[in-house]
């Protein structure tokens, strides 16, 4: 029966393009990939986290549909990803976007990614948002620890099935419109500076010795890390912590921001328990 179902499916090629600094978005991308493979779909993954990969060309005409995966940085997809998308041509392909986020603000991300993708001639059929341990937990926060977990992966599988249905349907059904966020884009641009008010000491090795594997420098999404000196270029570092997350010796760190945690919760009128209880969601 299973074989018959697979034989009945006409060949369908999907590409999953994602950016992931600390691995959460990659985990969701991997679940989507394996679910698509189970459903007999041919899947390619394309990681755009490193600058050299963002410079490679993707010909979207080689695929039937596209999944994009981004973390949420300051309420939207990361600027490097938005800039990369602005250089792409969707060739009217159907696509879907999934985000991972650390339990705080995220609504504007859906609205603005739809606007951007439509400008680039993609047809957005669905979006999704998944909880992911907040990047700044590396510096002392405690948001969404251990996420994404099994409950998120279940949502990821359901999202894959529902999105594939929309990708394969004869008639195009676009995702419902999202409410226009109350903040102007200028205010969102301004919010991007918040990370540097918190992370006042950008990733550093602080004179500690290391094996100089060069991973941090090779993987840095903006080419900002100098592995030999163990410091980043403050003009281009985006505080994504890919260097910290990828260091096999754990010798990179920032300033400790644990003392801002309670204030962060207050600012968002939430609690650690409320964030931990949040569920991942699908938007159709
Ligand atoms: C610079 C920066 C800004 C962030 N802004 C937000 C935000 O606005 N809202 C939120 O809930 N999480 C925010 N996060 C947390 C990430 O969205 C979250 O940890 C995500 O899962 C990281 O994905 P990755 O592991 O694939 O890199 C931010 C993280 C970074 C590094």
Coordinates of N, CA and C in Angstrom, one line a residue, residues 19 76 90 103 105 107 109 167 203 217 224 246 249:
X19 N 18.4 29.8 7.1 CA 19.5 30.5 7.8 C 19.4 30.0 9.2
X76 N 11.7 40.5 13.0 CA 11.6 40.2 11.6 C 12.6 39.1 11.2
X90 N 11.6 34.9 -7.8 CA 10.8 33.7 -7.4 C 10.2 33.0 -8.6
X103 N 10.4 33.3 21.9 CA 9.3 33.4 22.8 C 8.9 34.9 23.1
X105 N 8.7 38.9 20.8 CA 7.9 39.5 19.7 C 8.2 38.8 18.4
X107 N 5.2 38.9 15.5 CA 4.2 39.1 14.5 C 4.6 39.9 13.3
X109 N 7.1 39.8 11.6 CA 7.9 38.9 10.7 C 7.0 38.3 9.6
X167 N 1.1 23.3 -2.1 CA 2.1 23.3 -3.1 C 1.6 22.5 -4.4
X203 N 31.1 38.7 21.0 CA 31.8 37.5 21.2 C 33.3 37.7 21.2
X217 N 35.5 31.5 12.5 CA 35.8 32.5 11.4 C 35.1 32.0 10.1
X224 N 32.7 38.4 10.2 CA 33.2 39.4 11.2 C 34.2 38.8 12.2
X246 N 29.2 27.3 17.6 CA 30.0 26.3 16.9 C 31.3 26.1 17.5
X249 N 35.4 24.2 21.7 CA 36.1 24.2 23.0 C 35.4 25.2 24.0

